[in-house]
mmCIF file of C-alpha atoms and ligand atoms in Angstrom:
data_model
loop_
_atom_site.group_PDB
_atom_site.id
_atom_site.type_symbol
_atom_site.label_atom_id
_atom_site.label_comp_id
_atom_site.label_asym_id
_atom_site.label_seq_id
_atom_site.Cartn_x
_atom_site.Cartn_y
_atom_site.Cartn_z
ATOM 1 C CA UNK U 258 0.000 0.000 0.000
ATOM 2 C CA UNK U 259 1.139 3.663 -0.600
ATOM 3 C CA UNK U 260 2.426 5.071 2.682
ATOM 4 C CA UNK U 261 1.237 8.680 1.888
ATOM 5 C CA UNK U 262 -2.477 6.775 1.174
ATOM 6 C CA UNK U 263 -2.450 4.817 4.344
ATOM 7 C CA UNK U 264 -1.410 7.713 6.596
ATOM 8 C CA UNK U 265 -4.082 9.479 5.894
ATOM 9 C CA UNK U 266 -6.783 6.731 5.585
ATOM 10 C CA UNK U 267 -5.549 5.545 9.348
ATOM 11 C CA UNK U 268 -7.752 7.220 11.750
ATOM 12 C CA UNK U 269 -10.330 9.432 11.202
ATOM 13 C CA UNK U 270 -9.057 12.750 9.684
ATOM 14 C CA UNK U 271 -12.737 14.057 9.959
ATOM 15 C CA UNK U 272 -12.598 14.485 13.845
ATOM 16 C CA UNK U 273 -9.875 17.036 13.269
ATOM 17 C CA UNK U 274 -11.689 18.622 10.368
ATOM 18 C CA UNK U 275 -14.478 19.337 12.599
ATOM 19 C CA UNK U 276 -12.044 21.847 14.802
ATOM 20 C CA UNK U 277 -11.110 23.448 11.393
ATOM 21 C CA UNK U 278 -14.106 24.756 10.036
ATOM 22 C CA UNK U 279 -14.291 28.132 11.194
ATOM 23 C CA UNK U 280 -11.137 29.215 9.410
ATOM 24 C CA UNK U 281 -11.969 27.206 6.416
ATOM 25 C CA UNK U 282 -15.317 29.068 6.209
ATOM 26 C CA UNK U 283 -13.265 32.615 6.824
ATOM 27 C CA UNK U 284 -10.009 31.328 4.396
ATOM 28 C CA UNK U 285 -12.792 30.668 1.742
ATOM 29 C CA UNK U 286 -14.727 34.093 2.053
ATOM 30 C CA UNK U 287 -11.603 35.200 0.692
ATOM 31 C CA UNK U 288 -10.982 33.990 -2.214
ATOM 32 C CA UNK U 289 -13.251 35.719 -4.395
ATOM 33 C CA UNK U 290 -15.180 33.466 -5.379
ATOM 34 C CA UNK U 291 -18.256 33.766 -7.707
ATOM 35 C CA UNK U 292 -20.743 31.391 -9.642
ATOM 36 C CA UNK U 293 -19.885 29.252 -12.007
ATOM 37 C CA UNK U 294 -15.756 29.692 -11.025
ATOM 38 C CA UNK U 295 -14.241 25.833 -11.485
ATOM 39 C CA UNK U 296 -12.255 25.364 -8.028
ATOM 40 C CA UNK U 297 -9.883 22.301 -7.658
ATOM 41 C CA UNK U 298 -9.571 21.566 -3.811
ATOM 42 C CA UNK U 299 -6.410 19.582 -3.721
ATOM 43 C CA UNK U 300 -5.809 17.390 -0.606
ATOM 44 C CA UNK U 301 -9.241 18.832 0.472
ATOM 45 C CA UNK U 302 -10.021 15.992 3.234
ATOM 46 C CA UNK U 303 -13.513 15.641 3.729
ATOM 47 C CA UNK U 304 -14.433 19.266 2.068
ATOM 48 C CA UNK U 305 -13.268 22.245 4.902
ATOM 49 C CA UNK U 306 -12.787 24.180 1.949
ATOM 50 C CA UNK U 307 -14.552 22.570 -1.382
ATOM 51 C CA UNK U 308 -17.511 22.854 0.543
ATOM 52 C CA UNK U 309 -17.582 26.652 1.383
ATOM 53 C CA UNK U 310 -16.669 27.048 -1.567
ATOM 54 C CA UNK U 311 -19.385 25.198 -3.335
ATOM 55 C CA UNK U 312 -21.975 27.551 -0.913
ATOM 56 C CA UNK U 313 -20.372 30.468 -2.914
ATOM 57 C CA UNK U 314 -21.625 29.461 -6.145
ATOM 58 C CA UNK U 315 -18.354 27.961 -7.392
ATOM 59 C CA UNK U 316 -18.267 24.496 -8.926
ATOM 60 C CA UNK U 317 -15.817 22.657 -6.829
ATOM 61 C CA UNK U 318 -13.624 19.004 -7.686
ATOM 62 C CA UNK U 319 -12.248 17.595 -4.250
ATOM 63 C CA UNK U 320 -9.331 15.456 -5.241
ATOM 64 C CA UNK U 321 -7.760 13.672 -2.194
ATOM 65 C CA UNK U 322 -5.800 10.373 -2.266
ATOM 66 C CA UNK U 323 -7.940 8.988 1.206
ATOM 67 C CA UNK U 324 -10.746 7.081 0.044
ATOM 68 C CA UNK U 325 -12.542 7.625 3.536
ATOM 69 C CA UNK U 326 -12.304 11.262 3.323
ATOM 70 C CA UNK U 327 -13.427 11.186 -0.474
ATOM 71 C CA UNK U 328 -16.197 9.268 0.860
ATOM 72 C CA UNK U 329 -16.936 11.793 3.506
ATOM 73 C CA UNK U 330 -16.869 14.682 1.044
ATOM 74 C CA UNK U 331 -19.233 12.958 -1.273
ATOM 75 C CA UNK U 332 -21.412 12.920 1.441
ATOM 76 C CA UNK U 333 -21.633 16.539 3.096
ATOM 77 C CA UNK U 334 -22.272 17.751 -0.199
ATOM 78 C CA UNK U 335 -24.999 15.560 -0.841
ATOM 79 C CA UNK U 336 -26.436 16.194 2.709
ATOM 80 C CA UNK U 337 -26.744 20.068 1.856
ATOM 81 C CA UNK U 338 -27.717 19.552 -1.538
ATOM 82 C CA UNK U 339 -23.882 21.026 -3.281
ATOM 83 C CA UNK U 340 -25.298 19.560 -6.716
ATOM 84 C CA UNK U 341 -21.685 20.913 -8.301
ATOM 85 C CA UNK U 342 -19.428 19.814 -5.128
ATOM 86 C CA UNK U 343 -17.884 16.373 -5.690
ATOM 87 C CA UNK U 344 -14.980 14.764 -4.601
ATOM 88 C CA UNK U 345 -12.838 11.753 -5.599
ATOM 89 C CA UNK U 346 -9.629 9.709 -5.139
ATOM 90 C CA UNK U 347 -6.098 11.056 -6.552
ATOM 91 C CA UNK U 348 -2.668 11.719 -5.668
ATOM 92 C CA UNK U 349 -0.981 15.575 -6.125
ATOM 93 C CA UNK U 350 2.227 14.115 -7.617
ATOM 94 C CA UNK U 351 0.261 12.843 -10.513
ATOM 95 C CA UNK U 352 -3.412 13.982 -11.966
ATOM 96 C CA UNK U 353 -3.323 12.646 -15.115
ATOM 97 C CA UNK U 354 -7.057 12.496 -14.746
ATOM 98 C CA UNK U 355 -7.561 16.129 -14.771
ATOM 99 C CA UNK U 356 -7.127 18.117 -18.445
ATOM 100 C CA UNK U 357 -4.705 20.889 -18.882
ATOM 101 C CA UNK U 358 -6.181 24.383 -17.822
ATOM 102 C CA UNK U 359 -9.124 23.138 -16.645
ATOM 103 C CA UNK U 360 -9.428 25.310 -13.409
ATOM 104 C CA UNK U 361 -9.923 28.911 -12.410
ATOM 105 C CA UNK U 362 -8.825 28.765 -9.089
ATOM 106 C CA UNK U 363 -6.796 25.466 -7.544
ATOM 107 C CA UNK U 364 -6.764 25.617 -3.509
ATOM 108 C CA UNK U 365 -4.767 23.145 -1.573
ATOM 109 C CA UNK U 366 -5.073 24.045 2.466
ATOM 110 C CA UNK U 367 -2.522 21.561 4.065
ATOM 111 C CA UNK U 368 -3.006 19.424 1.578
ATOM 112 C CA UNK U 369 -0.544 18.862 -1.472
ATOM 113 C CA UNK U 370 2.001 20.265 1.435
ATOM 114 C CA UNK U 371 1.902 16.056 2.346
ATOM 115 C CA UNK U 372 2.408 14.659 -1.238
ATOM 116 C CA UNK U 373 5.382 13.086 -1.730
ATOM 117 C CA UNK U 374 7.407 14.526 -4.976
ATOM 118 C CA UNK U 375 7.181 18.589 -4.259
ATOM 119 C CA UNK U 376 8.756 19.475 -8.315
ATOM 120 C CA UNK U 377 5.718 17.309 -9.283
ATOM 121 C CA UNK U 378 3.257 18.524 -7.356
ATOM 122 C CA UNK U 379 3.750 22.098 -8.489
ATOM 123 C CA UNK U 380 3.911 21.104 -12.273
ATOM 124 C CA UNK U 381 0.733 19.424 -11.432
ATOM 125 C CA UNK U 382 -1.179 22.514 -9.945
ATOM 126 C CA UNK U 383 0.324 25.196 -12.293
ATOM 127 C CA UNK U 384 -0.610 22.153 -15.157
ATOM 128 C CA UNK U 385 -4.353 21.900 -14.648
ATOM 129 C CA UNK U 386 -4.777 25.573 -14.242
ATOM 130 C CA UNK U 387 -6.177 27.701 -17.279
ATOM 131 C CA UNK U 388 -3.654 31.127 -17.994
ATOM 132 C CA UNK U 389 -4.653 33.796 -16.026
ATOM 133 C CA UNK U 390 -5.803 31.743 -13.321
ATOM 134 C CA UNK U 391 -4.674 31.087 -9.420
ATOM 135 C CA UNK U 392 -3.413 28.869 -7.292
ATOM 136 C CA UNK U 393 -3.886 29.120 -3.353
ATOM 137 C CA UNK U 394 -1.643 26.965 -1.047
ATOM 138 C CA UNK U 395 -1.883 26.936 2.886
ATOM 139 C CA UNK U 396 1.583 25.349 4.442
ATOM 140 C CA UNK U 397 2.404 24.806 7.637
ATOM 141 C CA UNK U 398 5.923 26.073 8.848
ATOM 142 C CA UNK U 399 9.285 24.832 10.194
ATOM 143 C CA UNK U 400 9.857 25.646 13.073
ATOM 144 C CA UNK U 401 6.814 28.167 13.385
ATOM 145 C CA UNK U 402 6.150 28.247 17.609
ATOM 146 C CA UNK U 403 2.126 27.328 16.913
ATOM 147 C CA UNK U 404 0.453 24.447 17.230
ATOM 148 C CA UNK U 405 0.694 22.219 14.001
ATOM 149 C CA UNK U 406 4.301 22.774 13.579
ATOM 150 C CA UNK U 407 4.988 21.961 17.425
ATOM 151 C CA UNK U 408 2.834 19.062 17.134
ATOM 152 C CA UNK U 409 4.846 17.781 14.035
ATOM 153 C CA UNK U 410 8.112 18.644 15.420
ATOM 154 C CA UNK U 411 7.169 16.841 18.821
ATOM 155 C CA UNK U 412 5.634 13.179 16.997
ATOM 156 C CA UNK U 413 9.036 13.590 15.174
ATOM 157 C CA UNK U 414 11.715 13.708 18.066
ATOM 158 C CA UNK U 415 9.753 9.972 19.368
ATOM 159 C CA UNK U 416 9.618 8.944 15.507
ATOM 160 C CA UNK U 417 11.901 6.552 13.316
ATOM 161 C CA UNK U 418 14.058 8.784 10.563
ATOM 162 C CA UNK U 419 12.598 8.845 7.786
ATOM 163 C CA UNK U 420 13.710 7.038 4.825
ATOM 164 C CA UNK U 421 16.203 8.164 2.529
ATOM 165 C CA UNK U 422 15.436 10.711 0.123
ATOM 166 C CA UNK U 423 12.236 11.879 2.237
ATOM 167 C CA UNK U 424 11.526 15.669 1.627
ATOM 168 C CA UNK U 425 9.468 17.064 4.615
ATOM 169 C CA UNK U 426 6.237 18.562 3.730
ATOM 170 C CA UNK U 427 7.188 21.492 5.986
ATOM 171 C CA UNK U 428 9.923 22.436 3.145
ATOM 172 C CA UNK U 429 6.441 23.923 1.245
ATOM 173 C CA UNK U 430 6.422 26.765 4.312
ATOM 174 C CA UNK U 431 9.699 28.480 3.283
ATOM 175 C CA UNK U 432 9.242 30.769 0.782
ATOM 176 C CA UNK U 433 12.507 29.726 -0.826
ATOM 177 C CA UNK U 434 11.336 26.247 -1.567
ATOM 178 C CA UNK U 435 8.323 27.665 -2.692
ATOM 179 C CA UNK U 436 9.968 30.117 -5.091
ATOM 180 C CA UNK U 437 12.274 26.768 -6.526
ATOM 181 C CA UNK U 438 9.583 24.198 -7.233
ATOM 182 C CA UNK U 439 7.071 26.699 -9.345
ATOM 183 C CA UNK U 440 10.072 28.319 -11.150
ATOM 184 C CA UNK U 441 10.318 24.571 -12.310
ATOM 185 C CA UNK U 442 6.835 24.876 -13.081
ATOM 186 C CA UNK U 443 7.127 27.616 -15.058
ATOM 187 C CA UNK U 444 6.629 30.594 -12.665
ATOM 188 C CA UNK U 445 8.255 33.520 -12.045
ATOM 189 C CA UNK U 446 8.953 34.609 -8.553
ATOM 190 C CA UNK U 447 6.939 38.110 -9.229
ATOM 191 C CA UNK U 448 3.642 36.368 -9.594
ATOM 192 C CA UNK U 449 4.100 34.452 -6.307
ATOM 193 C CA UNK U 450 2.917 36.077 -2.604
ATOM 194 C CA UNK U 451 2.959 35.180 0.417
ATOM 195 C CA UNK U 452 1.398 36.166 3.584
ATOM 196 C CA UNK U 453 1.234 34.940 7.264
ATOM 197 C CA UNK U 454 -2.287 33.757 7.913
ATOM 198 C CA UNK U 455 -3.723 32.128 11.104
ATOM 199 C CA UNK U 456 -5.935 29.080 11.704
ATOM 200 C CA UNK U 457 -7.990 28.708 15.016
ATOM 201 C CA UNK U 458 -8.741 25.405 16.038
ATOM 202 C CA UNK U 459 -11.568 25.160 17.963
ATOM 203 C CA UNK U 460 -13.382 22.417 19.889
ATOM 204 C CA UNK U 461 -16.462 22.331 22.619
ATOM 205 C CA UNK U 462 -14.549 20.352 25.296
ATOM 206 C CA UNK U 463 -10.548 21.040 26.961
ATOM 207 C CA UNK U 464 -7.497 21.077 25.198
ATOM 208 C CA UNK U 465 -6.512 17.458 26.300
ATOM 209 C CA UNK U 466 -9.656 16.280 24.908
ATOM 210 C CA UNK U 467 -8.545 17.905 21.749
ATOM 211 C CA UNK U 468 -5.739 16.264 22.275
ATOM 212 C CA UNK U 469 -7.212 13.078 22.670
ATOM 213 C CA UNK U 470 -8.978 13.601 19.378
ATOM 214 C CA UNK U 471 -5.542 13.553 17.752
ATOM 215 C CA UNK U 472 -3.843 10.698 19.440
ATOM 216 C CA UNK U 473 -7.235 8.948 18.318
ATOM 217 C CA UNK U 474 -8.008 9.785 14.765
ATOM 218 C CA UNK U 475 -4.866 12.190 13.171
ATOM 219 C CA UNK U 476 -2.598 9.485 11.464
ATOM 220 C CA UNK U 477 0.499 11.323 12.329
ATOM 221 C CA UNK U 478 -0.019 12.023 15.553
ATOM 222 C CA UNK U 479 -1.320 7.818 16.071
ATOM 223 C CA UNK U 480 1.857 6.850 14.178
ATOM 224 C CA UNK U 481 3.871 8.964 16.809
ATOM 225 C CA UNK U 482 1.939 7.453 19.718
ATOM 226 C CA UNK U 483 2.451 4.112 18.145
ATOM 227 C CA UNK U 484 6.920 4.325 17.860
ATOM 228 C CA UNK U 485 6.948 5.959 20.829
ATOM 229 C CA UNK U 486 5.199 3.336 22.989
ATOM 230 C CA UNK U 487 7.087 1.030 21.252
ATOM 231 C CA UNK U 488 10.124 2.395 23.096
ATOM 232 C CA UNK U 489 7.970 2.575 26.343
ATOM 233 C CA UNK U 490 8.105 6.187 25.714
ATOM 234 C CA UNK U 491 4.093 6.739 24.843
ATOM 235 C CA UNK U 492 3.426 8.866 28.359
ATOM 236 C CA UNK U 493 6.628 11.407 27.966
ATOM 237 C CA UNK U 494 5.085 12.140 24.050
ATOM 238 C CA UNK U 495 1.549 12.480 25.800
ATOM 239 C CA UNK U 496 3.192 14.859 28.566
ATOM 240 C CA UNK U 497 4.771 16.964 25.970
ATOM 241 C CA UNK U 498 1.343 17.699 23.901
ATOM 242 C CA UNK U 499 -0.640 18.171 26.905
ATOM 243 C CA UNK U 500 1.401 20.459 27.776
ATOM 244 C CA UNK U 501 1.699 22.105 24.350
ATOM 245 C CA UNK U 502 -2.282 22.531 23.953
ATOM 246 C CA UNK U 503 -3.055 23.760 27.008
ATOM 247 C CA UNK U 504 0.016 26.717 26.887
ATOM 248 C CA UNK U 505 -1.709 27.624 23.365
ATOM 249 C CA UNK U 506 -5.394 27.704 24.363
ATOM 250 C CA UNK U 507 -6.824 31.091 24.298
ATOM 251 C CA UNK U 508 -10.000 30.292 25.271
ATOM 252 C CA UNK U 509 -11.684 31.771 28.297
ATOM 253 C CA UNK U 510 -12.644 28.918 30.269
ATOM 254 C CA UNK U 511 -10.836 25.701 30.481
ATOM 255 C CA UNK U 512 -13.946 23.565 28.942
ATOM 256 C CA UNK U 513 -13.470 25.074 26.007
ATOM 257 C CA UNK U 514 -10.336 25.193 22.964
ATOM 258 C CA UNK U 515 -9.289 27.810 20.831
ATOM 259 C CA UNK U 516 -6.124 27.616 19.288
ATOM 260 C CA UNK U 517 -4.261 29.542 16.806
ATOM 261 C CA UNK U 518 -2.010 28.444 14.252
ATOM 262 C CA UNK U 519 0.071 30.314 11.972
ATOM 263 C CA UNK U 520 0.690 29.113 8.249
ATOM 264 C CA UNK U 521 2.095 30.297 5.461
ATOM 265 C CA UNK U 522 -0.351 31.096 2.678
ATOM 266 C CA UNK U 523 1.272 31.009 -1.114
ATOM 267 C CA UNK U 524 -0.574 32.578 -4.004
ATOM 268 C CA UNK U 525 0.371 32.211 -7.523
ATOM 269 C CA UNK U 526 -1.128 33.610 -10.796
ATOM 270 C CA UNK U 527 -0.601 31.625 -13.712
HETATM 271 C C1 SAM I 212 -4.082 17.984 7.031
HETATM 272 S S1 SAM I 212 -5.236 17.260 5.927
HETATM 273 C C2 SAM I 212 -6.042 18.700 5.255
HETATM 274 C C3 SAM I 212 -7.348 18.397 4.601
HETATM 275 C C4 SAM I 212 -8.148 19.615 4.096
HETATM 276 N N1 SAM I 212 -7.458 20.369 3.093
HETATM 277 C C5 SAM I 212 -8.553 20.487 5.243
HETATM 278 O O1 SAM I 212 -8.201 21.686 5.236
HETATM 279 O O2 SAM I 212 -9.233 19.994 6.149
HETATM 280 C C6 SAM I 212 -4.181 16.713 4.607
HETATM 281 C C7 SAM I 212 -4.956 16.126 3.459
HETATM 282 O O3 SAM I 212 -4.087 15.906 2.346
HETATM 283 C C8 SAM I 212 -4.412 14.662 1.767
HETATM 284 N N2 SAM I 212 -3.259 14.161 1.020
HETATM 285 C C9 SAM I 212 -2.082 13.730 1.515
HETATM 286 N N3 SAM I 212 -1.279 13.328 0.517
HETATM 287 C C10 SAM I 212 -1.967 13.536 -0.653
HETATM 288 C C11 SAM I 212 -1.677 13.318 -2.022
HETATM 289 N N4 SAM I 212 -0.524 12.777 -2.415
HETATM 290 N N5 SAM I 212 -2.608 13.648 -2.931
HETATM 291 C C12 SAM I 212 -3.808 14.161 -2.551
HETATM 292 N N6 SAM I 212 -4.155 14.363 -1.265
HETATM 293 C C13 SAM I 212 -3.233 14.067 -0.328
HETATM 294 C C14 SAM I 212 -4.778 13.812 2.963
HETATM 295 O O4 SAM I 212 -5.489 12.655 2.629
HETATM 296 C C15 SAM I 212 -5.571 14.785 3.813
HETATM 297 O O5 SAM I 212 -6.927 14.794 3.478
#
């Protein structure tokens, strides 16, 4: 089985989505989006973003390469009646399925950050979208003090090495990276931005219950738990998160989680 496929088909990425949705909703808003616009959602999970999107009038693909969250797209859209919101199985490194040009706007929000194959996975985006047209990214980054890239850089001190050759998805946060893989692609660095944005996530209960959330149903964060208590290490890992959420909640009262995140948001015109 494809690694990158069963990473994110372990667990239950939809329990994280949930404590995303505000920021998708606001990240969408936007993006200027009007009827009849042909969005690609790229890595777009069970629909955070296709789905606002869709509301706005747009019609909206979902590509991801977990057929659980495909499955879970397919049916939010259907449960609010998105007619021209649908979602299904593919891998950012390589959409042959999907014709040259054929998108106004292509928006991948921590998404094709995780495909293997970065040079690819920029040909691909600038590939299917028509001249004239954009290309959104949202990246976590290196390093960044929030709570994704802590939680990444945490789960990675009690991980294996990766194998040879592995190129960290957190290379797509620095702009230099960035700049290299769509010059490949074609781009010049003056029609590339970038801008710090923020992402709150948000959940009705503590943040160890977010927590708990993670350790249950966010495949990095299980694969983590899993080396570490192989090396009888699994309660120093859960020390070191608890503590992390709870130093980042702002929320008011302890029952509740909000918690910001800082990413690095790319835009390219083609
Ligand atoms: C952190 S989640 C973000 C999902 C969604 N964009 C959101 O904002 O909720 C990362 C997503 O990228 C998808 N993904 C990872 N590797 C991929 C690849 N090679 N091609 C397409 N999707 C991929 C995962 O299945 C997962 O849905």
């Amino acid at each position: 089985m494809n690694p990158n496929k069963a990473l994110w088909e372990k667990g239950d990425f939809t329990r994280i989505a949930e404590s995303m949705r505000d920021s998708g909703e606001v990240l969408v808003k936007d993006l200027g989006i009007t009827s009849g616009l042909e969005v690609l959602d790229l890595g777009c999970g069970d629909g955070t973003t296709a789905v606002p999107a869709a509301r706005l009038g747009a019609d909206v693909l979902g590509v991801d390469i977990a057929a659980n969250l495909v499955e879970a797209g397919n049916r939010r859209a259907e449960a609010e009646g998105l007619t021209r919101c649908r979602f299904q199985e593919g891998d950012a490194s390589d959409l042959h399925e999907l014709r040259d040009g054929s998108f106004d706007l292509v928006v991948s929000i921590f998404g094709a950050m995780f495909a293997p194959r970065p040079f690819d996975v920029a040909g691909e985006m600038v590939r299917v979208t028509r001249a004239g047209g954009r290309i959104v990214m949202g990246n976590w980054i290196p390093d960044d003090p929030t709570l994704v890239a802590q939680i990444l850089k945490v789960s990675a001190a009690y991980s294996p090495p990766p194998p040879e050759g592995f190129v960290s998805p957190m290379t797509w946060g620095i702009e230099a990276n960035v700049i290299e893989r769509f010059a490949r692609a074609g781009i010049p660095e003056a029609k590339i931005s970038f801008a710090r944005d923020t992402y709150n996530f948000t959940h009705p209960g503590s943040p160890s219950e977010l927590l708990a959330v993670f350790r249950t149903s966010y495949g990095p964060t299980m694969n983590a738990f899993e080396a570490a208590e192989a090396n009888g290490r699994g309660t120093d890992l859960q020390n070191e998160l608890e503590a992390l959420f709870n130093s980042q909640n702002t929320s008011a009262s302890n029952d509740a989680t909000s918690i910001p995140a800082t990413f690095l948001r790319v835009t390219v015109t083609r």
